[in-house]
Amino acid sequence: MKIVTVDQMRTIERRASDEHGLTSPLLMERAGLSVAELLRAHLGGDVAGVRVLVLVGPGNNGGDGRVAARLLAQWGAATTLFIWKDRRLETGSPSQAATADQAAVLDAIHHADVVLDALLGTGHARPLDSSLRELLAAVTSERRTRPAMLVAALDLPTGINADTGEVDPGTLHCDLTITLAFPKVGMLLFPGAAYIGEMEIGSIGLPSGLADQITCDLLDADQIRQLLPPRPLDSNKGTFGKVMVLAGSLPFPGSAFLAASAASRVGAGLVTVATTPDLAPIYAVKLSEATFHLLPRADTSPEERARALIEGLRGYSALLVGPGLGQADTTHQMVLAVFAGLRSMPDAQRPQLIVDADGLNILATVERWWELLPPRTVLTPHPGEMSRLRGGARVSGGYADRLEIALHSAAAWQHVVVLKGACTLVADPGGHLAINWPPNPALATAGTGDVLAGTVAGLLAQHVVAESAARAAVYLHARAGLNVSQRMGTAGLVASDLLSEIPIALRDTRDG
């Protein structure tokens, strides 16, 4: 599923008209039909007797709303249109219109079961007109007293900048947004993303191929299904690769458990934890299925410990470095020596590398650190780690700056960047960007990043290419989180709750 800017959407619609004869009135009919159908489905499949108030703006968004209202009325809904510019209420047909004073508008809002915002859509980037803010404020006020009233938006809630996610103070918090053809970038960026509610994609019947040049994608099941490795019947554990995990330390023993378990849960054939003899018994208590590659004791030279790790990588297809390692001087030296050892390995023997957490923080202390890594390493920073990797420049957790930062960094470093946040991004050196949706505050807890890193590693072990492994891992991790939060709510999830959900998310994605 492509994600578009306003200009890109206009170009697509212009090409649809010029090359395929899909005129604006025809697209408007299709848009209105799709909105009406999706709204009816959201209401349980029957709109008979449902009181729908459509707030109609002066442009195409308002025209789409008029079509949707007409069809909903044909299906039995009691529809009322408020024509904002003319301050006119219509019931049934334009011939039954009357100029509406404030009391009449408030009464229409008060009696509505559904309010559909079809006012301005994607083409509006200026502050809202005061009368428009008053109208939207009236809907917000009514919603507070009647939470069961459904507030929906056609294409985009009025007041959100479709490119940046900036929000006018008058913008409605919607329960449902039916966006047309493709999601708009601003819908997936904060603060706008908090106003979208549930997102549905309405079809306007565009021919295939018009968006092929768009390089920004929404992660969805159809895309991810094609990236998942096969599971042939005549498999053995060697079929699905081996992961080495260099993670954990005495203050952070859970990191190794979470990362190694996630790699197993996503289907890797064998997971090995590289650790010292004193820590191995601690990890073995919970990691029954893992094996252990014992490194020299912590008081041994960092170079010797790194050499022991490199020598143990024969036959491994993925190496995860970083979660919970700490940043002691000896750890710092060992990790850099591991990276040097990887670079010296023949390409055919070198496992695919993913660096997370303390591995990233160690890299950030080195000038031109990206040159220390094998090509197309997967990096999984949260905003703070990304800031350090970029020399201290601030990185937000969900705002518009993230798009350019992720794309520019992936291209400059020539590595795959998974920029974690409310809507995690995956950027590759070729200029492709993917955004995960929806945001889930249940995942904002310690250890979930370790699970994500292990999920990436498990897919890399199964010979999924770096960009695809990163996308699939982000999607599966998020689906697992949604599965848990649907049962438990948005607070109280702990990272280990995700582990048993990863194979369920994997199965559901494969099965469609």
mmCIF file with all atom_site columns, C-alpha atoms in Angstrom, residues 395-493:
data_model
loop_
_atom_site.group_PDB
_atom_site.id
_atom_site.type_symbol
_atom_site.label_atom_id
_atom_site.label_alt_id
_atom_site.label_comp_id
_atom_site.label_asym_id
_atom_site.label_entity_id
_atom_site.label_seq_id
_atom_site.pdbx_PDB_ins_code
_atom_site.Cartn_x
_atom_site.Cartn_y
_atom_site.Cartn_z
_atom_site.occupancy
_atom_site.B_iso_or_equiv
_atom_site.pdbx_formal_charge
_atom_site.auth_seq_id
_atom_site.auth_comp_id
_atom_site.auth_asym_id
_atom_site.auth_atom_id
_atom_site.pdbx_PDB_model_num
ATOM 1  C CA . VAL A 1 395 ? 15.142 13.109  16.437 1.00 0.00 ? 395 VAL A CA 1
ATOM 2  C CA . SER A 1 396 ? 11.472 12.968  17.376 1.00 0.00 ? 396 SER A CA 1
ATOM 3  C CA . GLY A 1 397 ? 9.430  9.907   18.251 1.00 0.00 ? 397 GLY A CA 1
ATOM 4  C CA . GLY A 1 398 ? 6.708  10.444  15.668 1.00 0.00 ? 398 GLY A CA 1
ATOM 5  C CA . TYR A 1 399 ? 6.836  13.802  13.883 1.00 0.00 ? 399 TYR A CA 1
ATOM 6  C CA . ALA A 1 400 ? 7.577  14.802  10.313 1.00 0.00 ? 400 ALA A CA 1
ATOM 7  C CA . ASP A 1 401 ? 11.337 15.195  10.799 1.00 0.00 ? 401 ASP A CA 1
ATOM 8  C CA . ARG A 1 402 ? 11.672 11.409  11.000 1.00 0.00 ? 402 ARG A CA 1
ATOM 9  C CA . LEU A 1 403 ? 10.939 10.786  7.330  1.00 0.00 ? 403 LEU A CA 1
ATOM 10 C CA . GLU A 1 404 ? 13.806 12.791  5.931  1.00 0.00 ? 404 GLU A CA 1
ATOM 11 C CA . ILE A 1 405 ? 16.141 11.736  8.741  1.00 0.00 ? 405 ILE A CA 1
ATOM 12 C CA . ALA A 1 406 ? 15.532 8.028   8.106  1.00 0.00 ? 406 ALA A CA 1
ATOM 13 C CA . LEU A 1 407 ? 15.839 8.315   4.329  1.00 0.00 ? 407 LEU A CA 1
ATOM 14 C CA . HIS A 1 408 ? 18.918 10.528  4.374  1.00 0.00 ? 408 HIS A CA 1
ATOM 15 C CA . SER A 1 409 ? 20.662 8.402   6.996  1.00 0.00 ? 409 SER A CA 1
ATOM 16 C CA . ALA A 1 410 ? 20.041 5.110   5.210  1.00 0.00 ? 410 ALA A CA 1
ATOM 17 C CA . ALA A 1 411 ? 21.407 6.581   1.975  1.00 0.00 ? 411 ALA A CA 1
ATOM 18 C CA . ALA A 1 412 ? 24.426 8.247   3.614  1.00 0.00 ? 412 ALA A CA 1
ATOM 19 C CA . TRP A 1 413 ? 25.367 5.219   5.705  1.00 0.00 ? 413 TRP A CA 1
ATOM 20 C CA . GLN A 1 414 ? 24.384 2.582   3.106  1.00 0.00 ? 414 GLN A CA 1
ATOM 21 C CA . HIS A 1 415 ? 22.671 0.531   5.792  1.00 0.00 ? 415 HIS A CA 1
ATOM 22 C CA . VAL A 1 416 ? 19.053 -0.389  6.525  1.00 0.00 ? 416 VAL A CA 1
ATOM 23 C CA . VAL A 1 417 ? 17.616 1.867   9.229  1.00 0.00 ? 417 VAL A CA 1
ATOM 24 C CA . VAL A 1 418 ? 14.727 0.823   11.469 1.00 0.00 ? 418 VAL A CA 1
ATOM 25 C CA . LEU A 1 419 ? 13.861 4.068   13.250 1.00 0.00 ? 419 LEU A CA 1
ATOM 26 C CA . LYS A 1 420 ? 11.703 3.032   16.163 1.00 0.00 ? 420 LYS A CA 1
ATOM 27 C CA . GLY A 1 421 ? 8.920  5.235   17.479 1.00 0.00 ? 421 GLY A CA 1
ATOM 28 C CA . ALA A 1 422 ? 5.157  5.556   17.642 1.00 0.00 ? 422 ALA A CA 1
ATOM 29 C CA . CYS A 1 423 ? 4.982  4.590   13.951 1.00 0.00 ? 423 CYS A CA 1
ATOM 30 C CA . THR A 1 424 ? 8.265  2.817   13.248 1.00 0.00 ? 424 THR A CA 1
ATOM 31 C CA . LEU A 1 425 ? 10.008 3.549   9.941  1.00 0.00 ? 425 LEU A CA 1
ATOM 32 C CA . VAL A 1 426 ? 12.133 1.284   7.762  1.00 0.00 ? 426 VAL A CA 1
ATOM 33 C CA . ALA A 1 427 ? 14.437 3.056   5.303  1.00 0.00 ? 427 ALA A CA 1
ATOM 34 C CA . ASP A 1 428 ? 16.865 1.421   2.904  1.00 0.00 ? 428 ASP A CA 1
ATOM 35 C CA . PRO A 1 429 ? 19.844 2.811   0.962  1.00 0.00 ? 429 PRO A CA 1
ATOM 36 C CA . GLY A 1 430 ? 17.846 2.802   -2.274 1.00 0.00 ? 430 GLY A CA 1
ATOM 37 C CA . GLY A 1 431 ? 15.471 5.510   -1.044 1.00 0.00 ? 431 GLY A CA 1
ATOM 38 C CA . HIS A 1 432 ? 12.508 3.321   -0.098 1.00 0.00 ? 432 HIS A CA 1
ATOM 39 C CA . LEU A 1 433 ? 10.618 4.054   3.097  1.00 0.00 ? 433 LEU A CA 1
ATOM 40 C CA . ALA A 1 434 ? 7.988  2.009   4.921  1.00 0.00 ? 434 ALA A CA 1
ATOM 41 C CA . ILE A 1 435 ? 5.794  3.172   7.805  1.00 0.00 ? 435 ILE A CA 1
ATOM 42 C CA . ASN A 1 436 ? 4.102  0.934   10.335 1.00 0.00 ? 436 ASN A CA 1
ATOM 43 C CA . TRP A 1 437 ? 0.511  1.589   11.446 1.00 0.00 ? 437 TRP A CA 1
ATOM 44 C CA . PRO A 1 438 ? -1.275 1.834   13.832 1.00 0.00 ? 438 PRO A CA 1
ATOM 45 C CA . PRO A 1 439 ? 0.664  3.216   16.802 1.00 0.00 ? 439 PRO A CA 1
ATOM 46 C CA . ASN A 1 440 ? 0.280  1.174   19.985 1.00 0.00 ? 440 ASN A CA 1
ATOM 47 C CA . PRO A 1 441 ? 1.252  2.679   23.361 1.00 0.00 ? 441 PRO A CA 1
ATOM 48 C CA . ALA A 1 442 ? 1.240  -0.820  24.885 1.00 0.00 ? 442 ALA A CA 1
ATOM 49 C CA . LEU A 1 443 ? 4.635  -1.360  23.225 1.00 0.00 ? 443 LEU A CA 1
ATOM 50 C CA . ALA A 1 444 ? 6.176  1.600   25.059 1.00 0.00 ? 444 ALA A CA 1
ATOM 51 C CA . THR A 1 445 ? 7.831  -0.552  27.689 1.00 0.00 ? 445 THR A CA 1
ATOM 52 C CA . ALA A 1 446 ? 11.313 -1.879  28.405 1.00 0.00 ? 446 ALA A CA 1
ATOM 53 C CA . GLY A 1 447 ? 12.492 -4.848  26.368 1.00 0.00 ? 447 GLY A CA 1
ATOM 54 C CA . THR A 1 448 ? 10.182 -4.595  23.382 1.00 0.00 ? 448 THR A CA 1
ATOM 55 C CA . GLY A 1 449 ? 13.105 -3.297  21.322 1.00 0.00 ? 449 GLY A CA 1
ATOM 56 C CA . ASP A 1 450 ? 15.088 -6.412  22.238 1.00 0.00 ? 450 ASP A CA 1
ATOM 57 C CA . VAL A 1 451 ? 12.197 -8.529  20.941 1.00 0.00 ? 451 VAL A CA 1
ATOM 58 C CA . LEU A 1 452 ? 12.150 -6.546  17.688 1.00 0.00 ? 452 LEU A CA 1
ATOM 59 C CA . ALA A 1 453 ? 15.903 -6.947  17.214 1.00 0.00 ? 453 ALA A CA 1
ATOM 60 C CA . GLY A 1 454 ? 15.650 -10.689 17.770 1.00 0.00 ? 454 GLY A CA 1
ATOM 61 C CA . THR A 1 455 ? 12.780 -10.914 15.303 1.00 0.00 ? 455 THR A CA 1
ATOM 62 C CA . VAL A 1 456 ? 14.885 -9.201  12.640 1.00 0.00 ? 456 VAL A CA 1
ATOM 63 C CA . ALA A 1 457 ? 17.772 -11.554 13.392 1.00 0.00 ? 457 ALA A CA 1
ATOM 64 C CA . GLY A 1 458 ? 15.551 -14.632 13.128 1.00 0.00 ? 458 GLY A CA 1
ATOM 65 C CA . LEU A 1 459 ? 14.339 -13.588 9.697  1.00 0.00 ? 459 LEU A CA 1
ATOM 66 C CA . LEU A 1 460 ? 17.852 -12.733 8.524  1.00 0.00 ? 460 LEU A CA 1
ATOM 67 C CA . ALA A 1 461 ? 18.922 -16.221 9.597  1.00 0.00 ? 461 ALA A CA 1
ATOM 68 C CA . GLN A 1 462 ? 16.300 -17.620 7.223  1.00 0.00 ? 462 GLN A CA 1
ATOM 69 C CA . HIS A 1 463 ? 18.022 -15.774 4.369  1.00 0.00 ? 463 HIS A CA 1
ATOM 70 C CA . VAL A 1 464 ? 15.476 -12.983 4.070  1.00 0.00 ? 464 VAL A CA 1
ATOM 71 C CA . VAL A 1 465 ? 17.313 -9.961  2.642  1.00 0.00 ? 465 VAL A CA 1
ATOM 72 C CA . ALA A 1 466 ? 18.009 -7.119  5.036  1.00 0.00 ? 466 ALA A CA 1
ATOM 73 C CA . GLU A 1 467 ? 15.353 -4.657  3.842  1.00 0.00 ? 467 GLU A CA 1
ATOM 74 C CA . SER A 1 468 ? 12.667 -7.334  3.767  1.00 0.00 ? 468 SER A CA 1
ATOM 75 C CA . ALA A 1 469 ? 13.643 -8.804  7.129  1.00 0.00 ? 469 ALA A CA 1
ATOM 76 C CA . ALA A 1 470 ? 13.431 -5.361  8.709  1.00 0.00 ? 470 ALA A CA 1
ATOM 77 C CA . ARG A 1 471 ? 9.994  -4.668  7.235  1.00 0.00 ? 471 ARG A CA 1
ATOM 78 C CA . ALA A 1 472 ? 8.599  -8.066  8.125  1.00 0.00 ? 472 ALA A CA 1
ATOM 79 C CA . ALA A 1 473 ? 9.971  -7.935  11.666 1.00 0.00 ? 473 ALA A CA 1
ATOM 80 C CA . VAL A 1 474 ? 8.511  -4.493  12.338 1.00 0.00 ? 474 VAL A CA 1
ATOM 81 C CA . TYR A 1 475 ? 5.120  -5.631  11.046 1.00 0.00 ? 475 TYR A CA 1
ATOM 82 C CA . LEU A 1 476 ? 5.052  -8.938  12.958 1.00 0.00 ? 476 LEU A CA 1
ATOM 83 C CA . HIS A 1 477 ? 6.272  -7.271  16.158 1.00 0.00 ? 477 HIS A CA 1
ATOM 84 C CA . ALA A 1 478 ? 3.496  -4.689  15.873 1.00 0.00 ? 478 ALA A CA 1
ATOM 85 C CA . ARG A 1 479 ? 0.822  -7.338  15.129 1.00 0.00 ? 479 ARG A CA 1
ATOM 86 C CA . ALA A 1 480 ? 1.952  -9.304  18.170 1.00 0.00 ? 480 ALA A CA 1
ATOM 87 C CA . GLY A 1 481 ? 1.613  -6.141  20.248 1.00 0.00 ? 481 GLY A CA 1
ATOM 88 C CA . LEU A 1 482 ? -1.881 -5.490  18.935 1.00 0.00 ? 482 LEU A CA 1
ATOM 89 C CA . ASN A 1 483 ? -2.921 -9.055  19.736 1.00 0.00 ? 483 ASN A CA 1
ATOM 90 C CA . VAL A 1 484 ? -1.786 -8.614  23.322 1.00 0.00 ? 484 VAL A CA 1
ATOM 91 C CA . SER A 1 485 ? -3.261 -5.142  23.788 1.00 0.00 ? 485 SER A CA 1
ATOM 92 C CA . GLN A 1 486 ? -6.633 -6.241  22.408 1.00 0.00 ? 486 GLN A CA 1
ATOM 93 C CA . ARG A 1 487 ? -6.825 -8.671  25.322 1.00 0.00 ? 487 ARG A CA 1
ATOM 94 C CA . MET A 1 488 ? -5.091 -6.632  28.019 1.00 0.00 ? 488 MET A CA 1
ATOM 95 C CA . GLY A 1 489 ? -5.482 -2.984  27.051 1.00 0.00 ? 489 GLY A CA 1
ATOM 96 C CA . THR A 1 490 ? -2.830 -0.381  26.357 1.00 0.00 ? 490 THR A CA 1
ATOM 97 C CA . ALA A 1 491 ? -1.048 -0.599  29.716 1.00 0.00 ? 491 ALA A CA 1
ATOM 98 C CA . GLY A 1 492 ? 0.586  -3.519  31.450 1.00 0.00 ? 492 GLY A CA 1
ATOM 99 C CA . LEU A 1 493 ? 2.103  -5.360  28.487 1.00 0.00 ? 493 LEU A CA 1
#
